[in-house]
XYZ file of C-alpha atoms in Angstrom:
297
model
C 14.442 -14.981 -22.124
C 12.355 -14.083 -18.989
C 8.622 -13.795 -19.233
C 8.098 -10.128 -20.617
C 10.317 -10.675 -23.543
C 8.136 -14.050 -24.456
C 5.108 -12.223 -24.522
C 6.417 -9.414 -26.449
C 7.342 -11.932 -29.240
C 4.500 -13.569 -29.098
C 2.720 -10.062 -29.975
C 5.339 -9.722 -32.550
C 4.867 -12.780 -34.596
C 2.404 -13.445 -37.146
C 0.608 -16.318 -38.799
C 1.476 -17.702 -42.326
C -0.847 -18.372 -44.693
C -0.340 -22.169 -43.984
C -0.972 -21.779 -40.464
C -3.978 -22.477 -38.924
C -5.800 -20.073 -36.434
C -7.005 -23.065 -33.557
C -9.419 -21.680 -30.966
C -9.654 -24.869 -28.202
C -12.789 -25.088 -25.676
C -10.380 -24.856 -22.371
C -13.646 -23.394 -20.639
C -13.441 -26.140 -18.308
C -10.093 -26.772 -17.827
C -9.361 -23.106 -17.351
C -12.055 -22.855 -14.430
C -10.794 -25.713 -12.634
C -7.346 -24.514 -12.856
C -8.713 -20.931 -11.265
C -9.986 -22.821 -8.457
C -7.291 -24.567 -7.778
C -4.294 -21.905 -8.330
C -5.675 -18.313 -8.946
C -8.291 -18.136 -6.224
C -5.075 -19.028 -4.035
C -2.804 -16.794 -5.198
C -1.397 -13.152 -4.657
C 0.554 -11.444 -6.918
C 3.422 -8.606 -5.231
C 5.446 -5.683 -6.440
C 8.278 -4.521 -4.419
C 8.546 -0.839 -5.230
C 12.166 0.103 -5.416
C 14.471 1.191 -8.194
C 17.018 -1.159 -7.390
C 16.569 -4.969 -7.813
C 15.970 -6.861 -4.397
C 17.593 -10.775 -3.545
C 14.598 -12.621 -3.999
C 16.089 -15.410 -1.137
C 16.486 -12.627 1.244
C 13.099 -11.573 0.472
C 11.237 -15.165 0.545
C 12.586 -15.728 4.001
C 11.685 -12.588 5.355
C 8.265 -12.511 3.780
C 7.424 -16.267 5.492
C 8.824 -15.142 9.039
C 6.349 -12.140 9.076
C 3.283 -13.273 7.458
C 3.337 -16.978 9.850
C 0.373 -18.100 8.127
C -0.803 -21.587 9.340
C -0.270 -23.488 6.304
C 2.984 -23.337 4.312
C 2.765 -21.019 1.217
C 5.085 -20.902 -1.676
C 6.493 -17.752 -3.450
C 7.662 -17.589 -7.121
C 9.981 -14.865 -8.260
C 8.565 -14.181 -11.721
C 10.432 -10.920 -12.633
C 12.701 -8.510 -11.334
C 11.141 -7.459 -7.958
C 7.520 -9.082 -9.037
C 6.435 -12.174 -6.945
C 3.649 -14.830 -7.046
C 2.532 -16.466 -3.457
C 0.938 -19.862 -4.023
C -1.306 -20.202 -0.855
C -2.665 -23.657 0.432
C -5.678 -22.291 1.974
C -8.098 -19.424 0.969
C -8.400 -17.967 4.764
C -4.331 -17.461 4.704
C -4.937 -15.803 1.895
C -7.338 -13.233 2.753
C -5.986 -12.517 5.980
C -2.504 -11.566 4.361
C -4.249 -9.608 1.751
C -6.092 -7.393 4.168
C -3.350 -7.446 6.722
C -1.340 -4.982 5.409
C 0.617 -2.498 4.031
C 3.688 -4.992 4.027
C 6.597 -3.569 3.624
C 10.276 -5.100 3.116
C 13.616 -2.843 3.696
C 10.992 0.172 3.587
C 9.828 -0.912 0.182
C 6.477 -0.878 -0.110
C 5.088 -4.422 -1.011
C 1.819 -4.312 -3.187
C -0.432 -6.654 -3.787
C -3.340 -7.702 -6.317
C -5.525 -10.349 -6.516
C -5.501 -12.209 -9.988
C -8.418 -11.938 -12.134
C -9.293 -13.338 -15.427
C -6.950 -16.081 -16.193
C -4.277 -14.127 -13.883
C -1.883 -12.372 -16.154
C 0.477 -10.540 -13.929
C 1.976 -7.837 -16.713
C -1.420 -6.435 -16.981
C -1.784 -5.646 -13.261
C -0.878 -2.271 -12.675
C 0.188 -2.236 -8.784
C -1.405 0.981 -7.791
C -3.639 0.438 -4.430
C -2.367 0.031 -1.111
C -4.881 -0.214 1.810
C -3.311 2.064 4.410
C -4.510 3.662 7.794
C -4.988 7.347 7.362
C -5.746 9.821 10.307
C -7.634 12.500 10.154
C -6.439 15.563 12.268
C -7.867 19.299 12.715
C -11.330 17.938 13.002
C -13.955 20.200 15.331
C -15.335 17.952 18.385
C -18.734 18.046 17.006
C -17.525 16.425 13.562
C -15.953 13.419 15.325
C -18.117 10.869 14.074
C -17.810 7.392 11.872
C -20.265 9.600 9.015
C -18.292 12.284 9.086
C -15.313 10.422 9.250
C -16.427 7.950 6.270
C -17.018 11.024 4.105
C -14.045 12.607 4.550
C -12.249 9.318 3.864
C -14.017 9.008 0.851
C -12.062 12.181 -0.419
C -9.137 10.299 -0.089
C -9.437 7.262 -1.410
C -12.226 3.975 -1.194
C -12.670 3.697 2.643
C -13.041 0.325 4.237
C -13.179 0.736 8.187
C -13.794 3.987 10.055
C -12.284 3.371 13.920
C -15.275 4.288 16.280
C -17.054 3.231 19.263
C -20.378 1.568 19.520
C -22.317 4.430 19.369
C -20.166 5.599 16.455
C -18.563 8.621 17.740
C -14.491 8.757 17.343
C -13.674 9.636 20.872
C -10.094 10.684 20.097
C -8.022 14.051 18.741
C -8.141 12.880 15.363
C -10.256 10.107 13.399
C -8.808 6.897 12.233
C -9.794 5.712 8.610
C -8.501 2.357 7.042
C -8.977 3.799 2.961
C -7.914 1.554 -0.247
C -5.143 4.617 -2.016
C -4.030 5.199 -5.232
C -0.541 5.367 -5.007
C 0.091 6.071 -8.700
C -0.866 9.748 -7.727
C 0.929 11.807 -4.825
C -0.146 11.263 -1.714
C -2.302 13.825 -0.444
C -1.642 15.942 2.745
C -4.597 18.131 3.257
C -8.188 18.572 2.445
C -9.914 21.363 2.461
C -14.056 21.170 3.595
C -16.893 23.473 4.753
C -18.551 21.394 7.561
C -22.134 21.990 7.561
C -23.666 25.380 7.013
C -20.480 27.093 8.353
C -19.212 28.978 5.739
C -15.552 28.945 6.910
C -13.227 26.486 5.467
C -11.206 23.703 7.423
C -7.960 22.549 6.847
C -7.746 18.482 7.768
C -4.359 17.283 7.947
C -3.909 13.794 6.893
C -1.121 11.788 8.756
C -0.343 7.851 7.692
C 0.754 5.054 9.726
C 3.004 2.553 8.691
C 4.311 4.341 6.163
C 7.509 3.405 4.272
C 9.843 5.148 1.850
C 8.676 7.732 0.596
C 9.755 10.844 -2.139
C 9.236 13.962 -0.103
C 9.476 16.010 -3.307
C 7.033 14.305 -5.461
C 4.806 12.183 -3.035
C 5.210 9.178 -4.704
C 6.439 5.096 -3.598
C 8.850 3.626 -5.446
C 12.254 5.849 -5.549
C 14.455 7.786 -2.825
C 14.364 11.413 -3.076
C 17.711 11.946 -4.349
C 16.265 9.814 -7.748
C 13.422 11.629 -8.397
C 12.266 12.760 -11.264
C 11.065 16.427 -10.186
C 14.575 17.239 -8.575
C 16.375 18.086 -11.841
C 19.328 19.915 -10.901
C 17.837 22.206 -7.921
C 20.206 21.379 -4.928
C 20.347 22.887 -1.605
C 17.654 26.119 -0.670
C 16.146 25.865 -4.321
C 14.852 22.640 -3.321
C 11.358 23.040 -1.483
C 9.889 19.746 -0.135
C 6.558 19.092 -0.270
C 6.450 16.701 2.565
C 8.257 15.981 5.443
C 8.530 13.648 8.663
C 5.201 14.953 9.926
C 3.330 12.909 6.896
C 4.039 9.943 9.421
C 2.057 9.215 12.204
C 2.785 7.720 15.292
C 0.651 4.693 16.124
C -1.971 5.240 18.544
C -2.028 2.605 21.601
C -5.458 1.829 23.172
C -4.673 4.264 26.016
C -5.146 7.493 23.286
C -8.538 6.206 23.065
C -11.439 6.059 24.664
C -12.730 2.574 23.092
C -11.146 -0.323 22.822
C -9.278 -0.907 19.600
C -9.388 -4.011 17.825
C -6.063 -6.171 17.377
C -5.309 -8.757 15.135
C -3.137 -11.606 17.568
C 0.342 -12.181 15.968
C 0.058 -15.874 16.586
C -3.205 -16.798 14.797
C -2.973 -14.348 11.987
C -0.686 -11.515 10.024
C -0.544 -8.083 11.723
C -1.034 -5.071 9.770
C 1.642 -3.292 12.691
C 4.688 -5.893 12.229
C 5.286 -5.888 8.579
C 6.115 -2.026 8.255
C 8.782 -2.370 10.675
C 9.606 -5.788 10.188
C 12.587 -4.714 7.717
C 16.257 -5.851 8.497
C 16.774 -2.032 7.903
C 14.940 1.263 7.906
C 16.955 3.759 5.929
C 16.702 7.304 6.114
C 18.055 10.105 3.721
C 21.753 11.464 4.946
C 20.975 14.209 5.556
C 24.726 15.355 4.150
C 23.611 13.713 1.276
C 20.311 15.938 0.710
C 21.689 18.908 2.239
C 17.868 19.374 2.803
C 16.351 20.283 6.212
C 13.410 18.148 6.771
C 10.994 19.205 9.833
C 8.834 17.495 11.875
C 5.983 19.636 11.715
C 3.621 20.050 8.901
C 3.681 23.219 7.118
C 1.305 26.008 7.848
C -1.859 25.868 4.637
């Protein structure tokens, strides 16, 4: 009986008249167990509709992250995973190092709250680095750039120089996403007083498997939900390769980017390629054309 199934009976069961309701003061003892396990702890979900070998995983997951104490990882359900961390920096730096990804599965995390009960967490943001393209020069700033961000999800870092102008062809945004809704491709704004409206194109980097029908994690395109039975010419994509952006390298820029160093802490570059294998549709398979180039809004 795995852990879902116990707490589903223990919904289902119900006190005799003989039995005695007990409500214990574990104030204390609760607290000091959240300092001692919670506060150190991450809780993952592989996204993928097909169960993953937990071993294969573990080792993977402690060759990429190389955090400077040891960590443990529990397997509590099918593709669900606690990490038992010895110190609170490792911790942190994993959490905010990512996306992490493992055989292009997207690997989400959430920090446990409350007494830490995983089937209540629902999996759905992803910190990811979004760029911003289509901009006009005079727009290429970290205010405008936090803004837009801000329509895409919560933003946490806006790339810029020191006098906080984004001295590239596009503007970088790191922004916390809600991946329980389709990813979005576009926005559409009216900058200033300008009454004309401008098309931003958003591109992500590091991104892994992802439905090109539906914009959603989780499943392969040929197991999605919206396909039905449309096959062939009947089935129009709403995303292609061009939703994936190449990652800049501190030439593209003007400024100086900031890098985390492999040794002394957990990149947010390695983990999206550190897979043993990056799958791509057949394209026999799909029978589905997909381009390069976004589509024309």
């Amino acid at each position: 009986m795995d852990s879902e199934e116990l707490s589903s009976l223990c919904l289902s069961l119900a006190l005799k008249e003989e039995e005695e309701v007990l409500v214990p003061d574990l104030e204390a003892d609760l607290q000091a167990q959240r300092e001692r396990s919670i506060d150190r702890s991450l809780v993952g979900c592989v996204l993928s509709t097909r169960p993953i070998v937990s071993d294969a995983f573990v080792h993977m997951i402690k060759g990429v992250w190389k955090t400077k104490e040891r960590f443990e990882v529990e397997a509590i359900r099918s593709n669900k995973f606690i990490f038992h961390f010895l110190s609170t920096t490792d911790r942190r730096r994993v959490f905010s190092g990512g996306p992490w990804c493992y055989q292009n599965k997207l690997l989400v995390l959430e920090e446990p709250t409350g007494v830490g009960h995983y089937l209540k967490m629902s999996f759905s943001k992803v910190p990811l680095w979004v760029q911003l393209h289509n901009i006009p020069v005079f727009c290429m700033s970290k205010t405008v750039g936090s803004i837009l961000g801000n329509m895409v999800g919560l933003v946490q870092e806006v790339e810029c120089n020191q006098d906080e102008l984004c001295l590239c062809t596009f503007i970088r945004v790191r922004v916390i996403i809600d991946i329980s809704k389709p990813l979005k491709r576009i926005l559409k704004v009216r900058l200033g007083t300008y009454k004309e409206l401008v098309t931003i194109l958003l591109r992500y980097e590091h991104l892994p498997e992802l439905c090109f029908l539906c914009g959603l994690f989780g499943h392969p395109l040929k197991e999605c939900p919206e396909r039905g039975a449309l096959q062939g010419d009947n089935l129009k994509l709403k995303y292609g390769a061009w939703i994936k952006a190449p990652i800049p390298s501190i030439g593209e820029t003007s400024f100086q980017h900031k890098r985390r160093q492999p040794s002394s802490s957990p990149s947010s570059h390695t983990p999206a390629h550190g897979s043993s294998s990056t799958r791509q549709p057949h394209a026999a398979a799909t029978k589905i054309r997909q381009t390069s180039q976004p589509p024309h809004w």
